[in-house]
XYZ file of C-alpha atoms in Angstrom:
147
model
C -74.025 -69.913 -5.907
C -75.169 -67.595 -3.079
C -71.840 -65.791 -3.146
C -72.146 -65.332 -6.907
C -75.638 -63.794 -6.484
C -74.297 -61.574 -3.726
C -71.477 -60.345 -5.986
C -73.932 -59.679 -8.843
C -76.167 -57.794 -6.410
C -73.291 -55.609 -5.252
C -72.245 -54.872 -8.841
C -75.810 -54.008 -9.891
C -76.377 -51.772 -6.866
C -73.144 -49.890 -7.580
C -74.325 -49.225 -11.156
C -77.705 -48.091 -9.836
C -76.096 -45.619 -7.439
C -73.993 -44.195 -10.277
C -77.123 -43.772 -12.413
C -78.997 -42.078 -9.576
C -76.086 -39.738 -8.858
C -75.853 -38.610 -12.482
C -76.359 -34.851 -12.846
C -79.815 -33.783 -13.929
C -80.543 -31.324 -16.697
C -82.686 -28.290 -15.875
C -85.096 -27.481 -18.692
C -85.735 -23.800 -19.324
C -87.700 -21.625 -21.716
C -85.542 -19.683 -24.165
C -87.286 -16.635 -25.594
C -86.003 -14.152 -28.148
C -86.973 -10.581 -28.943
C -87.427 -8.697 -32.193
C -85.687 -5.736 -30.505
C -82.539 -7.435 -29.127
C -79.888 -9.825 -30.459
C -79.631 -11.699 -27.143
C -82.451 -13.589 -25.486
C -83.616 -14.676 -22.059
C -83.492 -18.042 -20.370
C -86.205 -18.340 -17.762
C -87.576 -21.062 -15.493
C -89.785 -21.180 -12.398
C -87.968 -22.533 -9.353
C -90.071 -24.392 -6.752
C -92.850 -21.792 -6.620
C -94.161 -18.807 -8.530
C -92.361 -16.311 -6.319
C -88.915 -17.531 -7.355
C -87.807 -17.339 -10.978
C -84.409 -18.090 -12.504
C -83.673 -15.609 -15.290
C -80.471 -15.119 -17.301
C -79.502 -13.569 -20.610
C -77.705 -15.600 -23.242
C -74.761 -15.605 -23.892
C -73.855 -13.969 -20.555
C -75.519 -16.623 -18.332
C -75.293 -14.467 -15.220
C -78.402 -14.831 -13.001
C -80.466 -11.642 -12.682
C -81.355 -10.641 -9.123
C -85.168 -10.598 -8.960
C -87.454 -9.700 -6.063
C -91.071 -10.792 -6.195
C -93.755 -8.064 -6.214
C -97.089 -9.715 -7.034
C -99.060 -12.179 -9.156
C -102.104 -11.326 -11.260
C -104.314 -14.182 -12.501
C -106.387 -13.703 -15.642
C -109.185 -16.109 -16.533
C -108.796 -17.039 -20.201
C -111.688 -19.453 -20.777
C -113.866 -21.760 -18.743
C -112.088 -24.951 -17.635
C -108.684 -23.620 -18.720
C -105.738 -22.745 -16.479
C -105.445 -19.100 -15.505
C -102.879 -16.983 -17.295
C -100.497 -15.780 -14.604
C -98.589 -12.513 -14.739
C -95.709 -12.540 -12.260
C -94.052 -9.211 -11.468
C -90.484 -8.853 -10.189
C -88.171 -5.916 -9.500
C -84.670 -6.211 -10.895
C -82.059 -5.262 -8.315
C -78.530 -4.178 -9.046
C -76.315 -2.990 -6.182
C -79.354 -2.814 -3.848
C -81.237 -0.478 -6.247
C -84.247 -1.222 -8.419
C -83.116 -0.918 -12.025
C -86.150 -2.317 -13.821
C -89.181 -4.556 -13.691
C -89.901 -7.935 -15.249
C -93.354 -9.277 -16.042
C -93.343 -13.010 -16.725
C -96.458 -14.432 -18.388
C -97.255 -18.108 -18.093
C -100.147 -20.503 -18.352
C -99.777 -23.832 -16.626
C -96.111 -24.786 -16.827
C -95.422 -22.906 -20.090
C -93.834 -19.448 -20.085
C -95.125 -17.356 -22.997
C -93.435 -13.999 -22.571
C -90.993 -11.953 -20.539
C -91.492 -8.186 -20.616
C -88.718 -5.978 -19.248
C -89.200 -2.290 -18.432
C -86.048 -0.271 -17.707
C -86.630 2.017 -14.731
C -84.473 4.925 -15.902
C -85.565 5.180 -19.547
C -88.940 3.433 -19.454
C -87.850 1.380 -22.487
C -89.808 -1.859 -22.851
C -88.335 -5.050 -24.324
C -90.606 -8.028 -24.986
C -89.219 -11.552 -25.269
C -91.877 -13.842 -26.720
C -90.327 -15.604 -29.715
C -89.499 -19.274 -29.200
C -86.156 -20.225 -30.723
C -86.058 -22.161 -33.995
C -84.819 -25.750 -33.633
C -81.484 -24.987 -35.316
C -80.805 -22.023 -33.018
C -81.937 -24.028 -29.977
C -79.486 -26.849 -30.793
C -76.631 -24.363 -31.115
C -77.501 -22.704 -27.792
C -77.871 -26.062 -26.040
C -74.262 -26.913 -26.956
C -73.194 -24.027 -24.713
C -75.804 -24.628 -22.010
C -75.127 -28.337 -21.489
C -71.896 -27.516 -19.593
C -74.099 -25.712 -17.038
C -76.617 -28.572 -16.980
C -79.244 -26.416 -18.717
C -81.268 -27.073 -21.856
C -83.775 -25.026 -23.862
C -87.141 -26.703 -24.329
């Protein structure tokens, strides 16, 4: 009987280790723009000074370097609205600036300003459920999912 319990324990612990080792999905905000056909995927990583940002369908991480954070009080007893500013770097040169606006854990907008032309692109439209499902089919292979 003790040996049988021992065998069951070993089997159960092996299943538990497989479940623990399963890859985790990283949830990201997916925001579209009225001005562009592509959209951004953005998520804070560990702290406010590190942001993961990619464009869909390219999925190549953008090199960002933190500049500053501005906190704006919205209403009493509400979380501050944070504006995070990052320089975009390409081949060791600044090529633009991103402003990422969030409140609490929710990202509301990404504003990109191209350095050379001064053109501004605002990404603030959440994807419709149908579009989100289609995008998630591509993202799941990279362990990413739009929320």
